[in-house]
PDB file of C-alpha atoms in Angstrom:
ATOM      1  CA  UNK A   1     -97.138 138.239 -20.716  1.00  0.00           C
ATOM      2  CA  UNK A   2     -99.708 140.995 -20.343  1.00  0.00           C
ATOM      3  CA  UNK A   3    -100.011 141.408 -16.395  1.00  0.00           C
ATOM      4  CA  UNK A   4    -102.568 143.697 -16.543  1.00  0.00           C
ATOM      5  CA  UNK A   5    -105.192 141.129 -17.832  1.00  0.00           C
ATOM      6  CA  UNK A   6    -103.775 138.885 -15.219  1.00  0.00           C
ATOM      7  CA  UNK A   7    -104.468 141.179 -12.643  1.00  0.00           C
ATOM      8  CA  UNK A   8    -107.674 142.081 -13.584  1.00  0.00           C
ATOM      9  CA  UNK A   9    -108.632 138.149 -14.242  1.00  0.00           C
ATOM     10  CA  UNK A  10    -106.988 137.392 -10.445  1.00  0.00           C
ATOM     11  CA  UNK A  11    -109.277 140.391  -8.913  1.00  0.00           C
ATOM     12  CA  UNK A  12    -112.200 138.909 -10.378  1.00  0.00           C
ATOM     13  CA  UNK A  13    -111.745 135.431  -9.508  1.00  0.00           C
ATOM     14  CA  UNK A  14    -110.775 136.730  -5.860  1.00  0.00           C
ATOM     15  CA  UNK A  15    -114.451 138.710  -6.188  1.00  0.00           C
ATOM     16  CA  UNK A  16    -116.774 136.146  -7.050  1.00  0.00           C
ATOM     17  CA  UNK A  17    -117.159 134.484  -4.370  1.00  0.00           C
ATOM     18  CA  UNK A  18    -118.548 137.457  -2.451  1.00  0.00           C
ATOM     19  CA  UNK A  19    -121.466 138.156  -5.121  1.00  0.00           C
ATOM     20  CA  UNK A  20    -122.779 134.681  -4.378  1.00  0.00           C
ATOM     21  CA  UNK A  21    -126.828 135.536  -3.469  1.00  0.00           C
ATOM     22  CA  UNK A  22    -130.205 133.554  -3.666  1.00  0.00           C
ATOM     23  CA  UNK A  23    -130.346 131.057  -6.172  1.00  0.00           C
ATOM     24  CA  UNK A  24    -132.763 130.760  -8.594  1.00  0.00           C
ATOM     25  CA  UNK A  25    -133.345 129.205 -12.358  1.00  0.00           C
ATOM     26  CA  UNK A  26    -133.678 132.845 -13.861  1.00  0.00           C
ATOM     27  CA  UNK A  27    -131.845 133.964 -16.766  1.00  0.00           C
ATOM     28  CA  UNK A  28    -129.615 136.601 -14.572  1.00  0.00           C
ATOM     29  CA  UNK A  29    -128.572 133.608 -12.006  1.00  0.00           C
ATOM     30  CA  UNK A  30    -127.876 130.992 -15.104  1.00  0.00           C
ATOM     31  CA  UNK A  31    -125.995 134.145 -16.514  1.00  0.00           C
ATOM     32  CA  UNK A  32    -123.947 134.490 -13.940  1.00  0.00           C
ATOM     33  CA  UNK A  33    -123.122 130.792 -13.260  1.00  0.00           C
ATOM     34  CA  UNK A  34    -121.679 130.936 -17.569  1.00  0.00           C
ATOM     35  CA  UNK A  35    -119.730 134.278 -17.017  1.00  0.00           C
ATOM     36  CA  UNK A  36    -118.475 132.570 -13.348  1.00  0.00           C
ATOM     37  CA  UNK A  37    -117.252 129.521 -15.127  1.00  0.00           C
ATOM     38  CA  UNK A  38    -116.181 131.266 -18.285  1.00  0.00           C
ATOM     39  CA  UNK A  39    -113.522 133.623 -15.710  1.00  0.00           C
ATOM     40  CA  UNK A  40    -112.748 130.867 -13.780  1.00  0.00           C
ATOM     41  CA  UNK A  41    -111.773 128.932 -16.725  1.00  0.00           C
ATOM     42  CA  UNK A  42    -109.544 131.451 -17.928  1.00  0.00           C
ATOM     43  CA  UNK A  43    -108.017 132.860 -15.161  1.00  0.00           C
ATOM     44  CA  UNK A  44    -106.717 129.070 -14.395  1.00  0.00           C
ATOM     45  CA  UNK A  45    -105.531 129.222 -17.685  1.00  0.00           C
ATOM     46  CA  UNK A  46    -103.863 132.272 -17.003  1.00  0.00           C
ATOM     47  CA  UNK A  47    -102.144 131.143 -13.990  1.00  0.00           C
ATOM     48  CA  UNK A  48    -101.228 128.040 -15.584  1.00  0.00           C
ATOM     49  CA  UNK A  49     -99.571 129.741 -18.644  1.00  0.00           C
ATOM     50  CA  UNK A  50     -97.670 131.883 -16.292  1.00  0.00           C
ATOM     51  CA  UNK A  51     -95.890 129.136 -14.400  1.00  0.00           C
ATOM     52  CA  UNK A  52     -94.930 127.431 -17.469  1.00  0.00           C
ATOM     53  CA  UNK A  53     -98.209 125.210 -17.980  1.00  0.00           C
ATOM     54  CA  UNK A  54     -98.694 125.602 -21.620  1.00  0.00           C
ATOM     55  CA  UNK A  55     -99.917 122.515 -22.948  1.00  0.00           C
ATOM     56  CA  UNK A  56    -102.452 121.391 -21.829  1.00  0.00           C
ATOM     57  CA  UNK A  57    -103.883 124.961 -19.907  1.00  0.00           C
ATOM     58  CA  UNK A  58    -107.224 124.747 -21.538  1.00  0.00           C
ATOM     59  CA  UNK A  59    -108.209 121.120 -20.212  1.00  0.00           C
ATOM     60  CA  UNK A  60    -106.779 122.642 -16.692  1.00  0.00           C
ATOM     61  CA  UNK A  61    -109.146 125.666 -16.923  1.00  0.00           C
ATOM     62  CA  UNK A  62    -111.922 123.680 -17.993  1.00  0.00           C
ATOM     63  CA  UNK A  63    -111.217 121.513 -14.946  1.00  0.00           C
ATOM     64  CA  UNK A  64    -110.873 123.637 -12.675  1.00  0.00           C
ATOM     65  CA  UNK A  65    -113.764 125.712 -12.817  1.00  0.00           C
ATOM     66  CA  UNK A  66    -116.218 122.738 -13.512  1.00  0.00           C
ATOM     67  CA  UNK A  67    -114.626 121.025 -10.410  1.00  0.00           C
ATOM     68  CA  UNK A  68    -115.045 124.425  -8.476  1.00  0.00           C
ATOM     69  CA  UNK A  69    -118.906 124.848  -9.978  1.00  0.00           C
ATOM     70  CA  UNK A  70    -119.788 121.252  -8.845  1.00  0.00           C
ATOM     71  CA  UNK A  71    -118.067 121.704  -5.133  1.00  0.00           C
ATOM     72  CA  UNK A  72    -120.284 124.773  -4.840  1.00  0.00           C
ATOM     73  CA  UNK A  73    -123.525 122.209  -5.330  1.00  0.00           C
ATOM     74  CA  UNK A  74    -121.973 119.649  -2.907  1.00  0.00           C
ATOM     75  CA  UNK A  75    -121.811 122.572  -0.232  1.00  0.00           C
ATOM     76  CA  UNK A  76    -125.412 123.938  -0.965  1.00  0.00           C
ATOM     77  CA  UNK A  77    -126.673 119.988  -0.534  1.00  0.00           C
ATOM     78  CA  UNK A  78    -124.550 120.129   2.682  1.00  0.00           C
ATOM     79  CA  UNK A  79    -126.403 123.194   3.781  1.00  0.00           C
ATOM     80  CA  UNK A  80    -129.731 121.936   3.377  1.00  0.00           C
ATOM     81  CA  UNK A  81    -130.634 122.876  -0.427  1.00  0.00           C
ATOM     82  CA  UNK A  82    -131.384 120.737  -3.455  1.00  0.00           C
ATOM     83  CA  UNK A  83    -128.539 120.344  -6.053  1.00  0.00           C
ATOM     84  CA  UNK A  84    -129.128 122.191  -9.293  1.00  0.00           C
ATOM     85  CA  UNK A  85    -128.155 120.406 -12.189  1.00  0.00           C
ATOM     86  CA  UNK A  86    -129.031 123.145 -14.674  1.00  0.00           C
ATOM     87  CA  UNK A  87    -126.623 125.545 -12.356  1.00  0.00           C
ATOM     88  CA  UNK A  88    -123.760 122.342 -13.020  1.00  0.00           C
ATOM     89  CA  UNK A  89    -124.833 122.177 -16.403  1.00  0.00           C
ATOM     90  CA  UNK A  90    -124.789 125.905 -17.176  1.00  0.00           C
ATOM     91  CA  UNK A  91    -121.322 126.653 -15.189  1.00  0.00           C
ATOM     92  CA  UNK A  92    -119.746 123.526 -17.108  1.00  0.00           C
ATOM     93  CA  UNK A  93    -120.900 125.138 -20.682  1.00  0.00           C
ATOM     94  CA  UNK A  94    -119.079 128.659 -19.777  1.00  0.00           C
ATOM     95  CA  UNK A  95    -116.074 127.079 -18.264  1.00  0.00           C
ATOM     96  CA  UNK A  96    -115.506 125.389 -21.901  1.00  0.00           C
ATOM     97  CA  UNK A  97    -116.174 128.325 -23.621  1.00  0.00           C
ATOM     98  CA  UNK A  98    -114.324 130.301 -21.670  1.00  0.00           C
ATOM     99  CA  UNK A  99    -110.987 127.858 -21.738  1.00  0.00           C
ATOM    100  CA  UNK A 100    -111.790 127.815 -26.147  1.00  0.00           C
ATOM    101  CA  UNK A 101    -112.129 131.129 -26.350  1.00  0.00           C
ATOM    102  CA  UNK A 102    -108.803 131.801 -24.323  1.00  0.00           C
ATOM    103  CA  UNK A 103    -106.872 129.088 -25.640  1.00  0.00           C
ATOM    104  CA  UNK A 104    -108.076 130.465 -29.536  1.00  0.00           C
ATOM    105  CA  UNK A 105    -108.211 133.945 -29.180  1.00  0.00           C
ATOM    106  CA  UNK A 106    -106.155 135.474 -25.583  1.00  0.00           C
ATOM    107  CA  UNK A 107    -103.634 133.612 -24.546  1.00  0.00           C
ATOM    108  CA  UNK A 108    -100.830 133.552 -26.945  1.00  0.00           C
ATOM    109  CA  UNK A 109    -100.475 130.462 -29.064  1.00  0.00           C
ATOM    110  CA  UNK A 110     -98.624 126.903 -28.278  1.00  0.00           C
ATOM    111  CA  UNK A 111     -96.951 125.494 -31.056  1.00  0.00           C
ATOM    112  CA  UNK A 112     -97.096 121.907 -31.024  1.00  0.00           C
ATOM    113  CA  UNK A 113     -94.720 119.221 -32.308  1.00  0.00           C
ATOM    114  CA  UNK A 114     -97.117 117.896 -34.357  1.00  0.00           C
ATOM    115  CA  UNK A 115     -98.266 121.483 -35.984  1.00  0.00           C
ATOM    116  CA  UNK A 116     -97.039 122.194 -39.342  1.00  0.00           C
ATOM    117  CA  UNK A 117     -97.322 125.698 -39.642  1.00  0.00           C
ATOM    118  CA  UNK A 118     -95.315 128.392 -37.044  1.00  0.00           C
ATOM    119  CA  UNK A 119     -96.394 131.987 -37.015  1.00  0.00           C
ATOM    120  CA  UNK A 120     -95.086 135.184 -35.833  1.00  0.00           C
ATOM    121  CA  UNK A 121     -96.912 136.993 -33.010  1.00  0.00           C
ATOM    122  CA  UNK A 122     -96.351 140.850 -33.108  1.00  0.00           C
ATOM    123  CA  UNK A 123     -97.313 143.022 -30.319  1.00  0.00           C
ATOM    124  CA  UNK A 124     -97.628 146.899 -29.945  1.00  0.00           C
ATOM    125  CA  UNK A 125     -98.541 148.709 -26.723  1.00  0.00           C
ATOM    126  CA  UNK A 126    -100.703 151.944 -27.355  1.00  0.00           C
TER     127      UNK A 126
END
């Protein structure tokens, strides 16, 4: 487990609520929702991987990130604002990309019993 990557992810997750601005449907707003969904999914996956939940960590990351996005829009609705379905969709898309990319390329692969191939991962710290 790379603890520097874990620390950076946790830091990003802690700073995300501080960066909330005025919402609109501009490309910058939607990119921030996409990046936020991906970061939350990846952060959840890193935490789950650290504590031993490796088999379904991608689904867990996707579910938590999407749930946080939906809860944010519900909170906006409670404040009297309109629910942005575009924000929910873009956040969910970012969560899916973050969960897939994290599972596929960033975290150590999990060898499942139904798999017929096992490999070796070598890491060298420069």
